[in-house]
Amino acid sequence: MLAIIGCGNFNRSDDAVGVIIAQRLQHYLAENPHPQVKVYDCGTAGMEVMFQAKGSTQLIIIDASSTGSEPGAVFQVPGSEIESLKEPSYTLHDFRWDNALFAGRKIFRDDFPSNVSVYLIEAANLDFGWELSPVVKTSADSVFEELTLIIKSRVKSDSR
């Protein structure tokens, strides 16, 4: 099972990019169903990410980043690089999706996906607002297209 999880905050402009892509993928799957692909909008709930990922064999997370890189830049990072960060505090106030990768592996062991990748899209605007900046919207469209290709290739390989 492939789980795709979008993260972010709708009230902070480009920070919403992960949930916007997830919602677009949910609409795509409603029209092109695939029983082995699930898409979740987890917003800012890191604990939810951990539980939605449980039981899948492959996990893709989509979120905004703020690293000082060129706005709209897309980074695809192996989950192993992120989950090896320092141990989280495990309080609900501090528990983010990157903490979910670390904790999920410890808690669920073999029932947590080992194939994890993260798409990070560099934000141009994290102020209060409901619109994506043009450069981030363009990047979101590209990531959406790439993920639909991954889903389509999964459909082909599952039908063999």
Coordinates of N, CA, C and O in Angstrom, one line a residue:
M1 N 0.8 -1.2 0.0 CA 0.0 0.0 0.0 C 0.9 1.2 0.0 O 1.8 1.3 0.8
L2 N 0.5 2.2 -0.8 CA 1.2 3.5 -0.9 C 0.3 4.5 -0.2 O -0.8 4.7 -0.5
A3 N 0.9 5.2 0.8 CA 0.3 6.2 1.5 C 0.9 7.5 1.1 O 2.2 7.6 1.2
I4 N 0.1 8.5 0.8 CA 0.6 9.9 0.5 C 0.0 10.8 1.5 O -1.3 10.8 1.6
I5 N 0.8 11.6 2.2 CA 0.3 12.4 3.2 C 0.7 13.9 3.0 O 1.9 14.2 2.8
G6 N -0.2 14.8 2.9 CA 0.0 16.2 2.7 C 0.0 16.9 4.1 O -1.0 16.6 4.9
C7 N 0.9 17.7 4.4 CA 1.0 18.5 5.7 C 1.0 20.0 5.4 O 1.5 20.4 4.4
G8 N 0.6 20.7 6.4 CA 0.7 22.2 6.3 C -0.5 22.9 6.9 O -1.4 22.2 7.5
N9 N -0.4 24.2 6.9 CA -1.4 25.0 7.5 C -2.1 25.9 6.5 O -1.4 26.8 5.9
F10 N -3.4 25.8 6.3 CA -4.1 26.5 5.3 C -4.1 28.0 5.5 O -4.3 28.8 4.6
N11 N -3.9 28.4 6.7 CA -3.9 29.9 7.1 C -2.6 30.6 6.9 O -2.5 31.8 7.2
R12 N -1.6 29.9 6.4 CA -0.3 30.5 6.3 C 0.2 30.4 4.9 O 1.4 30.0 4.6
S13 N -0.6 30.8 3.9 CA -0.2 30.9 2.5 C 0.5 29.7 2.0 O -0.1 28.6 1.9
D14 N 1.8 29.8 1.6 CA 2.5 28.6 1.0 C 2.7 27.4 1.9 O 2.9 26.3 1.4
D15 N 2.5 27.6 3.2 CA 2.6 26.5 4.1 C 1.5 25.4 3.8 O 1.6 24.3 4.2
A16 N 0.5 25.8 3.1 CA -0.7 24.9 2.8 C -0.4 24.0 1.6 O -1.2 23.2 1.3
V17 N 0.8 24.2 1.0 CA 1.0 23.4 -0.3 C 0.9 21.9 -0.2 O 0.3 21.3 -1.1
G18 N 1.3 21.3 0.9 CA 1.2 19.9 1.1 C -0.3 19.4 1.2 O -0.6 18.4 0.5
V19 N -1.1 20.1 1.9 CA -2.5 19.7 2.0 C -3.3 20.0 0.7 O -4.2 19.3 0.3
I20 N -2.9 21.1 0.0 CA -3.5 21.4 -1.3 C -3.2 20.3 -2.3 O -4.1 19.8 -3.0
I21 N -2.0 19.8 -2.3 CA -1.6 18.7 -3.3 C -2.4 17.5 -2.8 O -2.9 16.7 -3.7
A22 N -2.4 17.2 -1.5 CA -3.1 16.0 -1.1 C -4.6 16.0 -1.5 O -5.1 15.0 -1.9
Q23 N -5.2 17.2 -1.3 CA -6.6 17.3 -1.7 C -6.8 17.1 -3.2 O -7.8 16.5 -3.6
R24 N -5.9 17.6 -4.0 CA -6.0 17.4 -5.4 C -5.8 15.9 -5.8 O -6.5 15.4 -6.7
L25 N -4.9 15.2 -5.1 CA -4.7 13.8 -5.3 C -6.0 13.0 -4.9 O -6.3 12.0 -5.5
Q26 N -6.6 13.4 -3.8 CA -7.9 12.8 -3.4 C -8.9 12.9 -4.5 O -9.6 11.9 -4.8
H27 N -9.1 14.0 -5.1 CA -10.0 14.2 -6.2 C -9.6 13.3 -7.4 O -10.4 12.7 -8.0
Y28 N -8.3 13.3 -7.7 CA -7.8 12.5 -8.7 C -8.2 11.0 -8.5 O -8.6 10.3 -9.4
L29 N -7.9 10.5 -7.3 CA -8.2 9.1 -6.9 C -9.7 8.8 -6.9 O -10.2 7.7 -7.2
A30 N -10.6 9.8 -6.7 CA -12.0 9.6 -6.7 C -12.4 9.3 -8.2 O -13.4 8.5 -8.4
E31 N -11.7 9.9 -9.1 CA -12.0 9.7 -10.5 C -11.2 8.5 -11.1 O -11.6 7.9 -12.1
N32 N -10.1 8.2 -10.5 CA -9.2 7.1 -11.0 C -8.9 6.2 -9.8 O -7.7 6.2 -9.3
P33 N -9.8 5.5 -9.2 CA -9.6 4.7 -8.0 C -8.5 3.7 -8.1 O -8.3 3.1 -9.1
H34 N -7.8 3.5 -7.0 CA -6.8 2.5 -6.9 C -6.8 2.0 -5.4 O -6.4 2.8 -4.5
P35 N -7.1 0.8 -5.2 CA -7.3 0.3 -3.8 C -6.0 0.3 -3.0 O -6.0 0.2 -1.8
Q36 N -4.8 0.3 -3.7 CA -3.5 0.2 -3.0 C -2.9 1.6 -2.8 O -1.7 1.7 -2.5
V37 N -3.7 2.7 -3.0 CA -3.1 4.0 -2.8 C -4.1 4.8 -1.9 O -5.3 4.9 -2.2
K38 N -3.6 5.3 -0.9 CA -4.4 6.2 0.0 C -3.8 7.5 0.2 O -2.5 7.6 0.3
V39 N -4.6 8.6 0.2 CA -4.1 9.9 0.3 C -4.7 10.6 1.5 O -6.0 10.5 1.7
Y40 N -3.9 11.2 2.4 CA -4.4 11.8 3.6 C -4.0 13.3 3.7 O -2.9 13.6 3.3
D41 N -4.9 14.1 4.1 CA -4.6 15.5 4.5 C -4.4 15.5 6.0 O -5.4 15.4 6.7
C42 N -3.2 15.6 6.5 CA -3.0 15.6 7.9 C -2.7 16.9 8.5 O -2.5 17.0 9.7
G43 N -2.8 18.0 7.7 CA -2.7 19.3 8.2 C -1.4 19.5 9.0 O -0.3 19.2 8.6
T44 N -1.5 19.9 10.3 CA -0.4 20.1 11.2 C -0.3 19.0 12.3 O 0.4 19.1 13.2
A45 N -1.0 17.9 12.1 CA -1.1 16.9 13.1 C -0.1 15.8 12.9 O -0.3 14.8 12.2
G46 N 1.1 15.9 13.5 CA 2.2 15.0 13.4 C 1.8 13.6 13.8 O 2.1 12.6 13.2
M47 N 1.0 13.5 14.9 CA 0.6 12.2 15.4 C -0.3 11.5 14.4 O -0.2 10.3 14.2
E48 N -1.1 12.2 13.7 CA -2.0 11.7 12.7 C -1.1 11.1 11.5 O -1.5 10.0 11.0
V49 N 0.0 11.7 11.2 CA 0.9 11.2 10.2 C 1.4 9.8 10.6 O 1.4 8.9 9.7
M50 N 1.8 9.7 11.8 CA 2.3 8.4 12.3 C 1.2 7.3 12.1 O 1.5 6.2 11.6
F51 N 0.0 7.5 12.5 CA -1.0 6.5 12.5 C -1.5 6.2 11.0 O -1.8 5.1 10.7
Q52 N -1.5 7.2 10.2 CA -2.0 7.0 8.8 C -0.9 6.2 8.0 O -1.2 5.5 7.1
A53 N 0.4 6.4 8.4 CA 1.5 5.7 7.7 C 1.5 4.3 8.1 O 2.0 3.4 7.3
K54 N 1.1 3.9 9.3 CA 1.2 2.6 9.8 C 0.5 1.6 8.8 O -0.6 1.8 8.3
G55 N 1.2 0.5 8.5 CA 0.6 -0.5 7.7 C 0.9 -0.4 6.2 O 0.7 -1.3 5.4
S56 N 1.4 0.8 5.8 CA 1.7 1.0 4.4 C 3.1 0.5 4.1 O 3.9 0.3 5.0
T57 N 3.4 0.2 2.8 CA 4.8 -0.3 2.5 C 5.6 0.9 1.9 O 6.8 0.8 2.0
Q58 N 4.9 1.9 1.4 CA 5.6 3.0 0.8 C 4.9 4.3 1.3 O 3.6 4.3 1.4
L59 N 5.6 5.3 1.7 CA 5.1 6.5 2.2 C 5.7 7.7 1.5 O 6.9 7.8 1.4
I60 N 4.9 8.7 1.1 CA 5.3 9.9 0.5 C 4.7 11.0 1.3 O 3.5 11.0 1.5
I61 N 5.5 11.9 1.8 CA 5.0 13.1 2.6 C 5.3 14.4 1.7 O 6.4 14.5 1.1
I62 N 4.3 15.3 1.7 CA 4.5 16.5 1.0 C 4.3 17.7 2.0 O 3.3 17.7 2.7
D63 N 5.2 18.6 2.0 CA 5.1 19.8 2.9 C 5.9 21.0 2.3 O 6.7 20.8 1.4
A64 N 5.7 22.1 2.9 CA 6.5 23.3 2.6 C 7.8 23.3 3.4 O 7.8 22.6 4.4
S65 N 8.7 24.0 2.9 CA 10.0 24.2 3.6 C 10.3 25.7 3.7 O 9.8 26.4 2.9
S66 N 11.2 26.0 4.6 CA 11.6 27.4 4.8 C 13.1 27.3 5.1 O 13.5 27.4 6.3
T67 N 13.9 27.1 4.1 CA 15.4 26.9 4.3 C 16.2 28.1 3.8 O 17.4 28.1 4.0
G68 N 15.6 29.1 3.2 CA 16.3 30.1 2.6 C 16.7 29.9 1.2 O 17.4 30.7 0.5
S69 N 16.3 28.7 0.6 CA 16.5 28.4 -0.8 C 15.6 29.2 -1.7 O 14.8 30.0 -1.2
E70 N 15.8 29.0 -3.0 CA 15.0 29.7 -4.0 C 13.5 29.3 -3.8 O 13.2 28.2 -3.8
P71 N 12.6 30.3 -3.6 CA 11.2 30.0 -3.5 C 10.7 29.1 -4.7 O 11.1 29.4 -5.8
G72 N 10.0 28.1 -4.4 CA 9.5 27.2 -5.4 C 10.4 26.0 -5.6 O 10.0 25.1 -6.3
A73 N 11.6 26.0 -5.1 CA 12.5 24.9 -5.2 C 11.8 23.6 -4.6 O 11.2 23.7 -3.6
V74 N 12.0 22.5 -5.3 CA 11.4 21.2 -4.8 C 12.6 20.3 -4.5 O 13.5 20.1 -5.2
F75 N 12.5 19.8 -3.2 CA 13.5 18.9 -2.7 C 12.8 17.6 -2.5 O 11.8 17.5 -1.8
Q76 N 13.4 16.5 -3.0 CA 12.9 15.2 -2.7 C 14.0 14.5 -1.8 O 15.1 14.3 -2.2
V77 N 13.6 14.3 -0.6 CA 14.5 13.8 0.5 C 14.1 12.4 0.9 O 12.9 12.2 1.2
P78 N 15.1 11.5 1.0 CA 14.7 10.2 1.6 C 14.3 10.3 3.0 O 15.0 11.1 3.8
G79 N 13.3 9.6 3.4 CA 12.8 9.7 4.8 C 13.9 9.3 5.8 O 13.9 9.9 6.9
S80 N 14.8 8.4 5.4 CA 15.9 8.0 6.4 C 16.7 9.2 6.8 O 17.2 9.2 7.9
E81 N 16.9 10.2 5.9 CA 17.7 11.4 6.3 C 17.0 12.2 7.3 O 17.6 12.8 8.2
I82 N 15.7 12.2 7.3 CA 14.9 13.1 8.2 C 14.6 12.3 9.5 O 14.7 12.9 10.6
E83 N 14.3 11.0 9.4 CA 14.0 10.3 10.7 C 15.2 10.1 11.6 O 15.0 9.8 12.7
S84 N 16.4 10.4 11.1 CA 17.5 10.2 11.9 C 17.9 11.4 12.7 O 18.9 11.5 13.4
L85 N 17.0 12.4 12.7 CA 17.2 13.6 13.5 C 17.1 13.3 15.0 O 16.7 12.2 15.3
K86 N 17.4 14.2 15.8 CA 17.4 14.0 17.2 C 16.0 13.5 17.7 O 15.0 13.8 17.1
E87 N 16.0 12.8 18.8 CA 14.8 12.2 19.3 C 13.8 13.3 19.7 O 14.2 14.3 20.4
P88 N 12.5 13.2 19.3 CA 11.5 14.3 19.6 C 11.1 14.3 21.1 O 11.4 13.3 21.8
S89 N 10.4 15.3 21.5 CA 10.0 15.4 22.8 C 8.7 14.6 23.1 O 8.4 14.3 24.2
Y90 N 8.0 14.2 22.1 CA 6.7 13.4 22.2 C 5.6 14.2 22.8 O 4.6 13.6 23.2
T91 N 5.7 15.5 23.0 CA 4.5 16.2 23.4 C 3.7 16.6 22.2 O 4.2 16.8 21.1
L92 N 2.4 16.6 22.3 CA 1.5 16.9 21.1 C 1.8 18.3 20.5 O 1.6 18.5 19.4
H93 N 2.3 19.2 21.3 CA 2.6 20.5 20.9 C 3.8 20.6 20.0 O 3.9 21.4 19.1
D94 N 4.7 19.7 20.2 CA 6.0 19.7 19.4 C 6.1 18.6 18.4 O 7.1 18.5 17.7
F95 N 5.1 17.7 18.4 CA 5.2 16.5 17.6 C 4.8 16.8 16.1 O 3.6 17.0 15.8
R96 N 5.8 16.8 15.2 CA 5.5 17.1 13.8 C 5.7 15.8 13.0 O 6.1 14.8 13.5
W97 N 5.5 15.9 11.7 CA 5.6 14.7 10.8 C 7.0 14.1 10.8 O 7.2 12.9 10.7
D98 N 8.1 15.0 10.9 CA 9.4 14.4 11.0 C 9.6 13.6 12.2 O 10.3 12.6 12.2
N99 N 9.0 14.0 13.3 CA 9.0 13.2 14.6 C 8.2 12.0 14.4 O 8.6 10.9 15.0
A100 N 7.1 12.0 13.6 CA 6.3 10.8 13.3 C 7.1 9.7 12.6 O 6.9 8.5 12.9
L101 N 8.0 10.1 11.8 CA 8.8 9.1 11.1 C 9.7 8.4 12.1 O 9.8 7.2 12.1
F102 N 10.3 9.2 13.0 CA 11.2 8.6 14.0 C 10.4 7.7 15.0 O 10.8 6.6 15.2
A103 N 9.3 8.2 15.5 CA 8.6 7.5 16.5 C 7.8 6.3 15.9 O 7.8 5.3 16.5
G104 N 7.3 6.5 14.7 CA 6.6 5.4 14.0 C 7.5 4.2 13.8 O 7.1 3.0 14.0
R105 N 8.7 4.4 13.4 CA 9.7 3.3 13.2 C 9.9 2.6 14.6 O 10.0 1.4 14.6
K106 N 10.1 3.4 15.7 CA 10.3 2.8 17.0 C 9.1 2.0 17.5 O 9.2 0.9 18.1
I107 N 7.9 2.6 17.3 CA 6.7 2.0 17.9 C 6.2 0.9 17.1 O 5.8 -0.2 17.6
F108 N 6.0 1.1 15.7 CA 5.4 0.1 14.9 C 6.3 -0.9 14.2 O 5.9 -1.9 13.6
R109 N 7.6 -0.6 14.3 CA 8.7 -1.5 13.7 C 8.4 -1.9 12.3 O 8.3 -1.1 11.4
D110 N 8.1 -3.2 12.1 CA 7.9 -3.7 10.7 C 6.6 -3.3 10.1 O 6.4 -3.6 8.9
D111 N 5.7 -2.8 10.9 CA 4.4 -2.3 10.4 C 4.4 -0.9 10.0 O 3.4 -0.2 9.9
F112 N 5.6 -0.3 9.9 CA 5.8 1.1 9.4 C 6.6 1.1 8.2 O 7.6 0.3 8.0
P113 N 6.3 1.9 7.2 CA 7.0 1.8 5.9 C 8.5 2.1 6.0 O 8.9 3.0 6.7
S114 N 9.2 1.3 5.2 CA 10.7 1.5 5.2 C 11.0 2.3 3.9 O 12.0 3.0 3.9
N115 N 10.1 2.4 3.0 CA 10.3 3.2 1.7 C 9.6 4.5 1.9 O 8.4 4.6 1.7
V116 N 10.3 5.5 2.4 CA 9.8 6.8 2.7 C 10.5 7.9 1.9 O 11.7 7.9 1.9
S117 N 9.7 8.7 1.2 CA 10.3 9.9 0.6 C 9.5 11.1 0.9 O 8.3 11.0 1.2
V118 N 10.1 12.3 1.0 CA 9.5 13.5 1.3 C 9.7 14.6 0.2 O 10.9 14.7 -0.2
Y119 N 8.6 15.2 -0.2 CA 8.7 16.3 -1.1 C 8.6 17.6 -0.3 O 7.5 17.8 0.3
L120 N 9.6 18.4 -0.4 CA 9.5 19.7 0.3 C 9.6 20.8 -0.8 O 10.4 20.8 -1.7
I121 N 8.6 21.7 -0.7 CA 8.6 22.8 -1.6 C 8.9 24.1 -0.9 O 8.2 24.4 0.1
E122 N 9.9 24.8 -1.3 CA 10.4 26.0 -0.6 C 9.3 27.1 -0.7 O 8.9 27.5 -1.8
A123 N 8.9 27.6 0.4 CA 7.9 28.6 0.5 C 8.4 30.0 0.1 O 9.6 30.3 0.4
A124 N 7.6 30.8 -0.5 CA 7.9 32.2 -0.8 C 7.2 33.1 0.2 O 7.7 34.2 0.6
N125 N 6.1 32.7 0.8 CA 5.3 33.5 1.7 C 4.7 32.6 2.8 O 3.9 31.7 2.4
L126 N 5.0 32.9 4.0 CA 4.4 32.1 5.1 C 3.6 33.1 6.0 O 3.2 32.7 7.1
D127 N 3.2 34.2 5.5 CA 2.4 35.1 6.2 C 0.9 34.6 6.3 O 0.6 33.6 5.5
F128 N 0.1 35.2 7.1 CA -1.3 34.8 7.1 C -1.9 35.0 5.7 O -1.7 36.1 5.1
G129 N -2.7 34.1 5.2 CA -3.3 34.2 4.0 C -3.7 32.8 3.5 O -3.3 31.8 4.0
W130 N -4.6 32.8 2.4 CA -5.1 31.5 1.9 C -4.7 31.2 0.5 O -5.1 30.2 0.0
E131 N -3.8 32.0 -0.1 CA -3.4 31.7 -1.5 C -2.0 31.3 -1.5 O -1.1 31.8 -0.8
L132 N -1.7 30.4 -2.4 CA -0.3 30.0 -2.7 C 0.3 31.1 -3.6 O -0.4 31.7 -4.4
S133 N 1.6 31.4 -3.3 CA 2.3 32.4 -4.2 C 2.4 31.7 -5.6 O 2.4 30.5 -5.7
P134 N 2.5 32.5 -6.7 CA 2.6 31.9 -8.0 C 3.7 30.9 -8.2 O 3.5 29.9 -8.8
V135 N 4.9 31.2 -7.7 CA 6.0 30.3 -7.8 C 5.8 28.9 -7.1 O 6.1 27.9 -7.7
V136 N 5.1 29.0 -6.0 CA 4.8 27.7 -5.2 C 3.7 27.0 -5.9 O 3.7 25.8 -6.0
K137 N 2.7 27.7 -6.4 CA 1.6 27.0 -7.2 C 2.2 26.3 -8.4 O 1.8 25.1 -8.6
T138 N 3.1 26.9 -9.1 CA 3.8 26.2 -10.2 C 4.5 24.9 -9.8 O 4.4 23.9 -10.4
S139 N 5.2 25.0 -8.7 CA 5.9 23.9 -8.2 C 4.9 22.8 -7.7 O 5.2 21.6 -7.9
A140 N 3.8 23.2 -7.1 CA 2.8 22.3 -6.6 C 2.2 21.5 -7.8 O 2.0 20.3 -7.7
D141 N 2.0 22.2 -8.9 CA 1.5 21.6 -10.1 C 2.5 20.5 -10.6 O 2.1 19.4 -11.0
S142 N 3.7 20.8 -10.5 CA 4.8 19.8 -11.0 C 4.8 18.6 -10.1 O 4.9 17.5 -10.5
V143 N 4.8 18.8 -8.7 CA 4.8 17.7 -7.8 C 3.5 16.9 -8.0 O 3.5 15.7 -7.9
F144 N 2.4 17.5 -8.1 CA 1.1 16.8 -8.4 C 1.2 15.9 -9.6 O 0.9 14.7 -9.5
E145 N 1.8 16.4 -10.7 CA 1.9 15.6 -11.9 C 2.9 14.4 -11.7 O 2.6 13.3 -12.1
E146 N 4.0 14.7 -10.9 CA 4.9 13.6 -10.6 C 4.3 12.5 -9.8 O 4.4 11.3 -10.0
L147 N 3.4 12.9 -8.8 CA 2.8 11.9 -8.0 C 1.7 11.2 -8.7 O 1.5 10.0 -8.5
T148 N 1.0 11.8 -9.6 CA 0.0 11.1 -10.4 C 0.7 10.0 -11.3 O 0.2 8.9 -11.5
L149 N 1.9 10.4 -11.8 CA 2.7 9.4 -12.6 C 3.1 8.2 -11.7 O 3.1 7.0 -12.1
I150 N 3.5 8.5 -10.4 CA 3.8 7.4 -9.5 C 2.6 6.5 -9.3 O 2.7 5.3 -9.3
I151 N 1.4 7.1 -9.1 CA 0.2 6.4 -8.9 C -0.1 5.5 -10.1 O -0.4 4.3 -10.0
K152 N 0.0 6.1 -11.3 CA -0.3 5.4 -12.6 C 0.7 4.2 -12.7 O 0.3 3.1 -13.2
S153 N 2.0 4.4 -12.4 CA 2.9 3.3 -12.5 C 2.6 2.2 -11.5 O 2.8 1.0 -11.8
R154 N 2.1 2.6 -10.4 CA 1.7 1.6 -9.4 C 0.5 0.8 -9.9 O 0.4 -0.4 -9.7
V155 N -0.5 1.5 -10.5 CA -1.6 0.8 -11.1 C -1.2 -0.2 -12.1 O -1.6 -1.4 -12.1
K156 N -0.2 0.2 -13.0 CA 0.2 -0.8 -14.0 C 0.9 -2.0 -13.4 O 0.7 -3.1 -13.8
S157 N 1.8 -1.7 -12.4 CA 2.5 -2.8 -11.8 C 1.6 -3.8 -10.9 O 1.8 -5.0 -10.9
D158 N 0.6 -3.2 -10.3 CA -0.4 -4.0 -9.6 C -1.3 -4.8 -10.4 O -1.8 -5.9 -10.0
S159 N -1.5 -4.4 -11.7 CA -2.4 -5.1 -12.6 C -1.7 -6.3 -13.3 O -2.3 -7.1 -14.0
R160 N -0.4 -6.4 -13.1 CA 0.4 -7.5 -13.8 C 0.2 -8.8 -13.0 O 0.0 -9.0 -11.9

